[in-house]
């Protein structure tokens, strides 16, 4: 029996409980001593065992203090291999999802729809990287009938690596846009990296779901035989966005007839996410009425496309993350649906590297073109680009909070959008 097989037996005996944080140990779990830039999990292996871990997987021999420490060449690699081994043992269908924008919302919509027919396990929160994907897979058990795995990336090759771990049978790329340009090097680098999911599907003869109206995705997926399209025109599965602000409302053509689907999602850009979930539900033969109900009942959270009503204020809270593509889409939707008493509170878009100045400048030009009058900017990048404009700009969100406390916004529609690092959620306390 190999070391991996032994660890797998221990994993099953531990009721499939693993930990990567020695401060959060469940009785009988397996502790994986991961390393980072500022920590070395090996140093805490003995503490984890004392706290109740059945075993600790380490990769530095000097910390092999008891028979309950398992020495391997590399802890992270072992964690990833264990996840793949477990995924193979389960033998369930796995849907992999990536994209620049909307992948978390789409993942949750898909999971909600599929849960109407299957016992679904899916990525929680943002556990979508080289550590999060293995942990997501290891949470699946013998009761799981379908897995939905979100895959994130900010460097070339990362989606390919995650595909090797999760081994998806089905794949969807929500879209490709200008995000993490500092890591990808260019927009072309973004497209190539996201396309690694399609590449894996092609080699495996898997199935992809793609937006027929997205030129980039159409090109990326053109040579994949097993592909299912969704979109507004010339697609296998069609839908139409209806005019019904503030929430996204759509008409969907199912094989046996048309259904109208209401949502609790804000922003026209969410139309594509909802249509994707409906398309995938239809492919896996979920009852259309249950698809309609699942989507209707889905409530966004974690500062994603949320509508918050405070007295006479209607706040669109979408500050979980931001990049040039999602920022532009939010501004377009907000301008179309909120022509009067509109306020913008926008934070920097981070991780854009050498493209940062031009992309922030482009957003400011869009704001000017759409004639927004009430604009508040937060962050050093917007400050640099704002030199040729006259919008109020604050280096830190706390500075804006001080202004709002003295001179509050009393009524109107407010869009809050920015990268998570700017912490725009702080302003909510001062909007009432």
Short mmCIF file of C-alpha atoms in Angstrom, two decimals:
data_model
loop_
_atom_site.label_atom_id
_atom_site.label_comp_id
_atom_site.label_asym_id
_atom_site.label_seq_id
_atom_site.Cartn_x
_atom_site.Cartn_y
_atom_site.Cartn_z
CA UNK A 1 0.00 0.00 0.00
CA UNK A 2 1.42 3.38 -1.02
CA UNK A 3 1.68 6.32 1.35
CA UNK A 4 -1.19 8.02 -0.50
CA UNK A 5 -3.41 4.97 -0.08
CA UNK A 6 -2.57 4.83 3.62
CA UNK A 7 -3.45 8.50 4.04
CA UNK A 8 -6.70 7.84 2.21
CA UNK A 9 -7.59 5.07 4.65
CA UNK A 10 -6.82 7.44 7.53
CA UNK A 11 -8.91 10.09 5.78
CA UNK A 12 -11.93 7.77 5.60
CA UNK A 13 -11.44 6.75 9.22
CA UNK A 14 -11.36 10.46 10.14
CA UNK A 15 -14.84 10.86 8.64
CA UNK A 16 -13.26 12.78 5.76
CA UNK A 17 -12.18 15.63 8.01
CA UNK A 18 -9.01 17.53 7.18
CA UNK A 19 -7.52 20.74 8.52
CA UNK A 20 -4.84 23.12 7.29
CA UNK A 21 -5.05 25.38 10.34
CA UNK A 22 -3.61 24.09 13.64
CA UNK A 23 -5.87 26.56 15.48
CA UNK A 24 -8.99 24.90 14.07
CA UNK A 25 -8.64 21.20 14.77
CA UNK A 26 -11.60 18.84 14.79
CA UNK A 27 -11.26 15.69 16.89
CA UNK A 28 -9.81 12.86 14.81
CA UNK A 29 -9.01 14.93 11.72
CA UNK A 30 -5.90 14.84 9.53
CA UNK A 31 -3.76 17.98 9.70
CA UNK A 32 -1.90 18.99 6.54
CA UNK A 33 1.14 21.13 7.42
CA UNK A 34 1.09 23.57 4.52
CA UNK A 35 3.71 26.28 4.03
CA UNK A 36 3.31 29.90 3.02
CA UNK A 37 5.41 33.01 2.68
CA UNK A 38 5.01 33.82 6.36
CA UNK A 39 4.33 30.46 7.99
CA UNK A 40 5.50 26.84 8.12
CA UNK A 41 2.79 24.39 9.10
CA UNK A 42 5.37 21.76 9.98
CA UNK A 43 6.15 23.70 13.13
CA UNK A 44 2.57 23.24 14.34
CA UNK A 45 2.15 19.53 13.53
CA UNK A 46 2.73 18.43 17.11
CA UNK A 47 0.34 21.11 18.40
CA UNK A 48 -2.32 19.86 15.99
CA UNK A 49 -1.95 16.30 17.28
CA UNK A 50 -2.15 17.49 20.89
CA UNK A 51 -5.33 19.38 19.97
CA UNK A 52 -6.98 16.21 18.69
CA UNK A 53 -5.75 15.53 15.16
CA UNK A 54 -5.39 11.81 14.47
CA UNK A 55 -2.45 12.37 12.12
CA UNK A 56 -0.32 15.22 10.78
CA UNK A 57 1.08 15.17 7.25
CA UNK A 58 4.48 16.92 7.16
CA UNK A 59 7.36 17.34 4.72
CA UNK A 60 10.23 18.26 7.05
CA UNK A 61 11.75 15.28 8.85
CA UNK A 62 12.84 17.21 11.93
CA UNK A 63 9.17 17.56 12.93
CA UNK A 64 8.41 13.81 12.70
CA UNK A 65 8.10 13.57 16.48
CA UNK A 66 5.58 10.73 16.81
CA UNK A 67 4.23 7.75 14.88
CA UNK A 68 1.21 9.91 14.09
CA UNK A 69 3.22 12.20 11.82
CA UNK A 70 3.32 11.13 8.17
CA UNK A 71 6.38 12.32 6.26
CA UNK A 72 5.89 13.05 2.55
CA UNK A 73 7.93 14.85 -0.10
CA UNK A 74 5.55 17.80 -0.34
CA UNK A 75 2.44 18.40 1.76
CA UNK A 76 0.57 20.53 -0.78
CA UNK A 77 1.15 18.02 -3.58
CA UNK A 78 -0.03 15.22 -1.29
CA UNK A 79 -3.20 17.16 -0.44
CA UNK A 80 -3.90 17.66 -4.14
CA UNK A 81 -3.17 14.02 -4.97
CA UNK A 82 -5.43 12.87 -2.15
CA UNK A 83 -8.24 15.05 -3.50
CA UNK A 84 -7.89 13.57 -6.99
CA UNK A 85 -7.70 10.03 -5.56
CA UNK A 86 -10.91 10.70 -3.60
CA UNK A 87 -12.60 12.28 -6.63
CA UNK A 88 -11.81 9.13 -8.68
CA UNK A 89 -13.15 6.87 -5.94
CA UNK A 90 -16.43 8.79 -5.80
CA UNK A 91 -16.89 8.58 -9.56
CA UNK A 92 -19.49 11.35 -9.65
CA UNK A 93 -19.97 13.97 -12.38
CA UNK A 94 -18.01 17.16 -11.72
CA UNK A 95 -18.73 20.52 -13.33
CA UNK A 96 -15.78 22.91 -13.42
CA UNK A 97 -16.50 26.63 -13.60
CA UNK A 98 -14.19 29.57 -14.20
CA UNK A 99 -14.40 33.05 -15.67
CA UNK A 100 -13.35 36.63 -15.03
CA UNK A 101 -16.69 37.80 -13.68
CA UNK A 102 -19.76 36.08 -12.32
CA UNK A 103 -18.29 32.67 -11.62
CA UNK A 104 -19.26 32.62 -7.93
CA UNK A 105 -22.83 33.79 -8.58
CA UNK A 106 -23.17 31.36 -11.50
CA UNK A 107 -21.75 28.53 -9.38
CA UNK A 108 -24.30 29.16 -6.66
CA UNK A 109 -27.16 29.42 -9.15
CA UNK A 110 -26.09 26.17 -10.82
CA UNK A 111 -25.80 24.42 -7.47
CA UNK A 112 -29.25 25.65 -6.45
CA UNK A 113 -30.78 24.41 -9.69
CA UNK A 114 -29.07 21.00 -9.67
CA UNK A 115 -29.98 20.54 -5.98
CA UNK A 116 -33.60 20.23 -7.14
CA UNK A 117 -32.68 16.80 -8.52
CA UNK A 118 -29.30 15.76 -7.07
CA UNK A 119 -27.42 15.85 -3.79
CA UNK A 120 -24.96 18.57 -4.72
CA UNK A 121 -21.66 19.54 -3.13
CA UNK A 122 -20.10 22.80 -4.33
CA UNK A 123 -17.33 25.27 -3.62
CA UNK A 124 -17.98 27.31 -0.51
CA UNK A 125 -17.00 30.96 -0.45
CA UNK A 126 -13.89 31.64 -2.53
CA UNK A 127 -12.10 28.29 -1.96
CA UNK A 128 -11.22 28.20 -5.64
CA UNK A 129 -7.41 28.02 -5.74
CA UNK A 130 -4.74 25.31 -5.52
CA UNK A 131 -5.65 24.73 -1.86
CA UNK A 132 -9.36 25.49 -1.97
CA UNK A 133 -10.16 23.12 -4.84
CA UNK A 134 -8.66 20.07 -3.06
CA UNK A 135 -10.50 20.99 0.13
CA UNK A 136 -13.74 21.32 -1.85
CA UNK A 137 -13.29 17.84 -3.34
CA UNK A 138 -12.43 16.28 0.02
CA UNK A 139 -15.71 17.63 1.46
CA UNK A 140 -17.66 15.44 -0.97
CA UNK A 141 -18.76 12.09 0.42
CA UNK A 142 -20.62 8.94 -0.59
CA UNK A 143 -23.92 10.82 -0.45
CA UNK A 144 -22.79 13.38 -3.03
CA UNK A 145 -24.30 12.83 -6.48
CA UNK A 146 -22.95 15.90 -8.26
CA UNK A 147 -20.01 18.24 -7.66
CA UNK A 148 -19.67 21.88 -8.76
CA UNK A 149 -16.11 23.18 -8.46
CA UNK A 150 -15.18 26.83 -8.92
CA UNK A 151 -11.69 27.52 -10.28
CA UNK A 152 -9.95 30.87 -9.91
CA UNK A 153 -6.64 32.03 -11.33
CA UNK A 154 -4.39 35.07 -11.50
CA UNK A 155 -1.44 33.52 -13.38
CA UNK A 156 -1.08 31.43 -16.55
CA UNK A 157 -1.29 27.66 -16.08
CA UNK A 158 -3.37 27.74 -12.90
CA UNK A 159 -6.65 26.59 -14.46
CA UNK A 160 -4.83 23.70 -16.15
CA UNK A 161 -3.40 22.67 -12.78
CA UNK A 162 -6.81 22.84 -11.09
CA UNK A 163 -8.32 20.73 -13.87
CA UNK A 164 -5.68 18.06 -13.18
CA UNK A 165 -6.84 18.02 -9.55
CA UNK A 166 -10.62 18.13 -10.04
CA UNK A 167 -10.79 16.19 -13.32
CA UNK A 168 -14.10 17.80 -14.40
CA UNK A 169 -16.44 16.08 -16.84
CA UNK A 170 -18.26 19.31 -17.72
CA UNK A 171 -17.02 22.88 -17.95
CA UNK A 172 -18.25 26.44 -18.23
CA UNK A 173 -16.38 29.73 -18.61
CA UNK A 174 -18.72 32.54 -17.63
CA UNK A 175 -16.74 35.16 -19.58
CA UNK A 176 -13.27 36.60 -20.06
CA UNK A 177 -12.38 40.14 -19.05
CA UNK A 178 -9.66 42.48 -17.87
CA UNK A 179 -8.77 41.23 -14.39
CA UNK A 180 -5.49 40.31 -12.66
CA UNK A 181 -3.62 41.79 -15.63
CA UNK A 182 -0.57 42.19 -13.42
CA UNK A 183 -0.36 38.39 -13.09
CA UNK A 184 -1.58 37.40 -16.54
CA UNK A 185 0.53 39.99 -18.35
CA UNK A 186 -2.19 40.94 -20.82
CA UNK A 187 -5.83 40.42 -21.75
CA UNK A 188 -4.66 37.73 -24.16
CA UNK A 189 -3.08 35.99 -21.16
CA UNK A 190 -6.47 36.04 -19.42
CA UNK A 191 -8.18 34.45 -22.43
CA UNK A 192 -5.53 31.74 -22.78
CA UNK A 193 -5.61 30.84 -19.08
CA UNK A 194 -9.40 30.66 -18.83
CA UNK A 195 -9.35 28.62 -22.04
CA UNK A 196 -7.31 25.95 -20.27
CA UNK A 197 -10.62 24.58 -18.97
CA UNK A 198 -11.84 24.12 -22.55
CA UNK A 199 -8.50 22.53 -23.46
CA UNK A 200 -8.95 19.96 -20.69
CA UNK A 201 -12.52 19.24 -21.78
CA UNK A 202 -11.36 18.68 -25.36
CA UNK A 203 -8.72 16.16 -24.30
CA UNK A 204 -11.20 14.33 -22.07
CA UNK A 205 -14.07 14.48 -24.59
CA UNK A 206 -16.04 16.34 -21.94
CA UNK A 207 -18.95 18.73 -22.43
CA UNK A 208 -18.72 22.51 -22.33
CA UNK A 209 -21.50 25.05 -21.87
CA UNK A 210 -20.79 28.39 -23.50
CA UNK A 211 -22.37 31.74 -24.21
CA UNK A 212 -23.04 31.80 -27.95
CA UNK A 213 -23.10 35.60 -27.93
CA UNK A 214 -19.61 35.93 -26.45
CA UNK A 215 -17.12 36.20 -29.32
CA UNK A 216 -14.15 35.10 -27.21
CA UNK A 217 -15.87 31.98 -25.86
CA UNK A 218 -17.23 31.08 -29.29
CA UNK A 219 -13.69 31.17 -30.67
CA UNK A 220 -12.18 29.27 -27.72
CA UNK A 221 -14.71 26.47 -27.94
CA UNK A 222 -15.14 26.13 -31.69
CA UNK A 223 -13.14 22.88 -31.97
CA UNK A 224 -14.77 21.08 -29.05
CA UNK A 225 -17.28 18.50 -30.35
CA UNK A 226 -19.39 18.27 -27.20
CA UNK A 227 -20.64 21.79 -26.62
CA UNK A 228 -23.96 23.21 -25.52
CA UNK A 229 -24.70 26.84 -26.32
CA UNK A 230 -26.91 29.36 -24.57
CA UNK A 231 -27.65 32.95 -25.48
CA UNK A 232 -30.15 35.37 -26.97
CA UNK A 233 -29.76 34.39 -30.62
CA UNK A 234 -28.42 31.45 -32.65
CA UNK A 235 -28.07 29.35 -29.49
CA UNK A 236 -29.31 25.92 -28.56
CA UNK A 237 -30.84 27.29 -25.37
CA UNK A 238 -32.33 30.76 -25.70
CA UNK A 239 -33.36 33.47 -23.30
CA UNK A 240 -34.31 37.13 -23.36
CA UNK A 241 -33.67 39.85 -20.80
CA UNK A 242 -36.89 41.68 -19.98
CA UNK A 243 -37.16 45.27 -18.82
CA UNK A 244 -38.02 45.00 -15.14
CA UNK A 245 -35.67 46.98 -12.88
CA UNK A 246 -34.30 46.72 -10.33
CA UNK A 247 -34.12 42.91 -10.51
CA UNK A 248 -33.13 40.74 -13.47
CA UNK A 249 -36.18 39.20 -15.12
CA UNK A 250 -36.00 36.96 -18.17
CA UNK A 251 -37.94 34.84 -20.59
CA UNK A 252 -36.46 31.40 -21.22
CA UNK A 253 -37.28 28.98 -24.03
CA UNK A 254 -37.39 25.45 -22.64
CA UNK A 255 -37.99 22.50 -25.00
CA UNK A 256 -41.65 22.22 -23.96
CA UNK A 257 -42.45 25.91 -23.71
CA UNK A 258 -41.57 29.36 -22.40
CA UNK A 259 -41.09 30.23 -18.73
CA UNK A 260 -40.61 33.64 -17.16
CA UNK A 261 -37.99 33.67 -14.42
CA UNK A 262 -37.82 36.32 -11.71
CA UNK A 263 -34.63 36.80 -9.68
CA UNK A 264 -33.37 38.72 -6.69
CA UNK A 265 -30.23 39.72 -8.62
CA UNK A 266 -29.33 43.31 -9.51
CA UNK A 267 -27.55 44.24 -12.74
CA UNK A 268 -28.31 43.31 -16.34
CA UNK A 269 -24.95 41.50 -16.53
CA UNK A 270 -26.43 38.78 -14.30
CA UNK A 271 -28.75 37.78 -17.14
CA UNK A 272 -25.98 35.61 -18.61
CA UNK A 273 -25.32 33.95 -15.25
CA UNK A 274 -28.98 33.07 -14.77
CA UNK A 275 -29.35 31.79 -18.33
CA UNK A 276 -26.27 29.59 -17.89
CA UNK A 277 -27.75 28.00 -14.76
CA UNK A 278 -31.07 27.39 -16.52
CA UNK A 279 -29.28 25.86 -19.52
CA UNK A 280 -27.26 23.49 -17.35
CA UNK A 281 -30.32 22.53 -15.33
CA UNK A 282 -32.17 21.75 -18.55
CA UNK A 283 -29.26 19.62 -19.83
CA UNK A 284 -29.35 17.52 -16.66
CA UNK A 285 -33.14 17.16 -16.95
CA UNK A 286 -34.15 19.19 -13.92
CA UNK A 287 -37.87 20.01 -14.08
CA UNK A 288 -38.17 23.50 -15.66
CA UNK A 289 -40.60 24.62 -12.94
CA UNK A 290 -38.05 23.62 -10.32
CA UNK A 291 -35.35 25.51 -12.22
CA UNK A 292 -37.62 28.57 -12.20
CA UNK A 293 -38.27 28.20 -8.47
CA UNK A 294 -34.62 27.60 -7.52
CA UNK A 295 -33.46 30.72 -9.35
CA UNK A 296 -36.31 32.82 -7.97
CA UNK A 297 -35.44 31.81 -4.41
CA UNK A 298 -31.68 32.42 -4.73
CA UNK A 299 -30.58 35.42 -2.67
CA UNK A 300 -27.20 37.07 -3.36
CA UNK A 301 -24.96 37.79 -0.40
CA UNK A 302 -21.35 38.66 0.48
CA UNK A 303 -21.65 42.09 -1.17
CA UNK A 304 -22.42 40.62 -4.59
CA UNK A 305 -25.22 42.26 -6.62
CA UNK A 306 -27.24 42.91 -3.46
CA UNK A 307 -30.08 45.41 -3.20
CA UNK A 308 -30.12 47.05 0.24
CA UNK A 309 -32.94 49.41 1.13
CA UNK A 310 -32.34 51.92 3.95
CA UNK A 311 -35.14 54.41 4.48
CA UNK A 312 -35.19 56.44 1.24
CA UNK A 313 -31.95 54.94 -0.12
CA UNK A 314 -31.73 52.06 -2.57
CA UNK A 315 -28.18 50.72 -2.47
CA UNK A 316 -26.70 48.33 -5.01
CA UNK A 317 -23.88 46.68 -3.07
CA UNK A 318 -21.42 45.02 -5.43
CA UNK A 319 -18.07 45.57 -3.73
CA UNK A 320 -16.86 42.00 -3.34
CA UNK A 321 -14.53 42.54 -6.27
CA UNK A 322 -13.97 44.72 -9.32
CA UNK A 323 -12.06 44.82 -12.59
CA UNK A 324 -12.44 46.99 -15.71
CA UNK A 325 -14.90 44.61 -17.36
CA UNK A 326 -17.20 44.21 -14.35
CA UNK A 327 -16.96 47.92 -13.48
CA UNK A 328 -18.03 48.94 -16.98
CA UNK A 329 -20.90 46.43 -16.93
CA UNK A 330 -22.09 47.74 -13.56
CA UNK A 331 -22.00 51.35 -14.76
CA UNK A 332 -23.91 50.48 -17.94
CA UNK A 333 -26.60 48.65 -16.00
CA UNK A 334 -26.85 51.32 -13.29
CA UNK A 335 -27.14 54.11 -15.87
CA UNK A 336 -29.88 52.25 -17.72
CA UNK A 337 -31.96 51.43 -14.64
CA UNK A 338 -31.35 54.42 -12.35
CA UNK A 339 -31.49 57.65 -14.36
CA UNK A 340 -32.54 59.89 -11.45
CA UNK A 341 -30.93 60.62 -8.07
CA UNK A 342 -27.99 58.37 -8.92
CA UNK A 343 -24.85 58.22 -6.77
CA UNK A 344 -21.62 56.37 -7.50
CA UNK A 345 -19.22 55.20 -4.78
CA UNK A 346 -16.37 53.51 -6.63
CA UNK A 347 -13.13 52.03 -5.31
CA UNK A 348 -9.87 51.18 -7.04
CA UNK A 349 -9.61 48.12 -9.26
CA UNK A 350 -6.54 46.29 -7.98
CA UNK A 351 -3.93 43.98 -9.54
CA UNK A 352 -3.88 45.70 -12.94
CA UNK A 353 -0.13 46.40 -13.00
CA UNK A 354 1.04 48.56 -15.88
CA UNK A 355 -2.53 48.79 -17.21
CA UNK A 356 -3.90 50.38 -14.05
CA UNK A 357 -3.72 54.06 -15.00
CA UNK A 358 -5.30 53.60 -18.44
CA UNK A 359 -8.08 51.37 -17.12
CA UNK A 360 -9.00 53.75 -14.29
CA UNK A 361 -8.89 56.64 -16.74
CA UNK A 362 -11.24 54.74 -19.05
CA UNK A 363 -13.74 54.28 -16.22
CA UNK A 364 -13.65 58.01 -15.45
CA UNK A 365 -14.35 58.75 -19.11
CA UNK A 366 -17.33 56.40 -18.98
CA UNK A 367 -18.64 58.20 -15.89
CA UNK A 368 -18.33 61.54 -17.70
CA UNK A 369 -19.99 60.18 -20.87
CA UNK A 370 -22.94 58.85 -18.88
CA UNK A 371 -23.26 62.25 -17.15
CA UNK A 372 -23.26 60.96 -13.59
CA UNK A 373 -23.35 64.01 -11.30
CA UNK A 374 -22.82 62.52 -7.84
CA UNK A 375 -19.55 60.61 -7.80
CA UNK A 376 -17.25 59.58 -4.96
CA UNK A 377 -13.96 57.82 -5.73
CA UNK A 378 -11.75 55.93 -3.28
CA UNK A 379 -8.15 54.84 -3.78
CA UNK A 380 -4.74 55.91 -5.03
CA UNK A 381 -5.29 54.58 -8.56
CA UNK A 382 -8.44 56.60 -9.12
CA UNK A 383 -6.65 59.60 -7.60
CA UNK A 384 -3.89 59.35 -10.21
CA UNK A 385 -6.33 59.06 -13.09
CA UNK A 386 -8.61 61.79 -11.68
CA UNK A 387 -6.09 64.60 -12.23
CA UNK A 388 -7.83 65.68 -15.44
CA UNK A 389 -11.28 65.38 -13.87
CA UNK A 390 -12.88 67.03 -10.88
CA UNK A 391 -14.61 64.14 -9.13
CA UNK A 392 -14.33 64.02 -5.32
CA UNK A 393 -11.62 61.46 -4.53
CA UNK A 394 -10.48 59.99 -1.22
CA UNK A 395 -7.30 58.05 -0.56
CA UNK A 396 -8.98 55.77 1.99
CA UNK A 397 -12.56 54.67 2.57
CA UNK A 398 -12.40 56.02 6.15
CA UNK A 399 -11.99 59.54 4.73
CA UNK A 400 -15.19 59.12 2.71
CA UNK A 401 -16.98 57.75 5.78
CA UNK A 402 -16.10 60.93 7.69
CA UNK A 403 -17.65 63.04 4.93
CA UNK A 404 -20.81 60.92 4.80
CA UNK A 405 -21.17 61.18 8.56
CA UNK A 406 -21.14 64.98 8.37
CA UNK A 407 -23.09 65.30 5.11
CA UNK A 408 -25.21 62.17 4.63
CA UNK A 409 -26.94 61.08 1.43
CA UNK A 410 -30.62 61.14 2.38
CA UNK A 411 -32.34 59.67 -0.67
CA UNK A 412 -31.57 58.24 -4.07
CA UNK A 413 -29.99 55.22 -5.76
CA UNK A 414 -26.40 54.34 -4.93
CA UNK A 415 -24.00 51.97 -6.70
CA UNK A 416 -21.10 50.77 -4.54
CA UNK A 417 -18.42 48.99 -6.59
CA UNK A 418 -14.72 48.34 -6.00
CA UNK A 419 -12.07 45.74 -5.28
CA UNK A 420 -12.37 43.93 -1.97
CA UNK A 421 -9.10 45.43 -0.73
CA UNK A 422 -10.64 48.91 -0.70
CA UNK A 423 -13.23 47.80 1.90
CA UNK A 424 -16.10 49.87 0.56
CA UNK A 425 -18.52 47.91 2.74
CA UNK A 426 -17.53 50.31 5.53
CA UNK A 427 -19.64 53.07 4.00
CA UNK A 428 -22.87 51.14 4.62
CA UNK A 429 -22.81 52.20 8.25
CA UNK A 430 -22.95 55.84 7.15
CA UNK A 431 -25.76 55.44 4.61
CA UNK A 432 -29.11 55.67 6.36
#
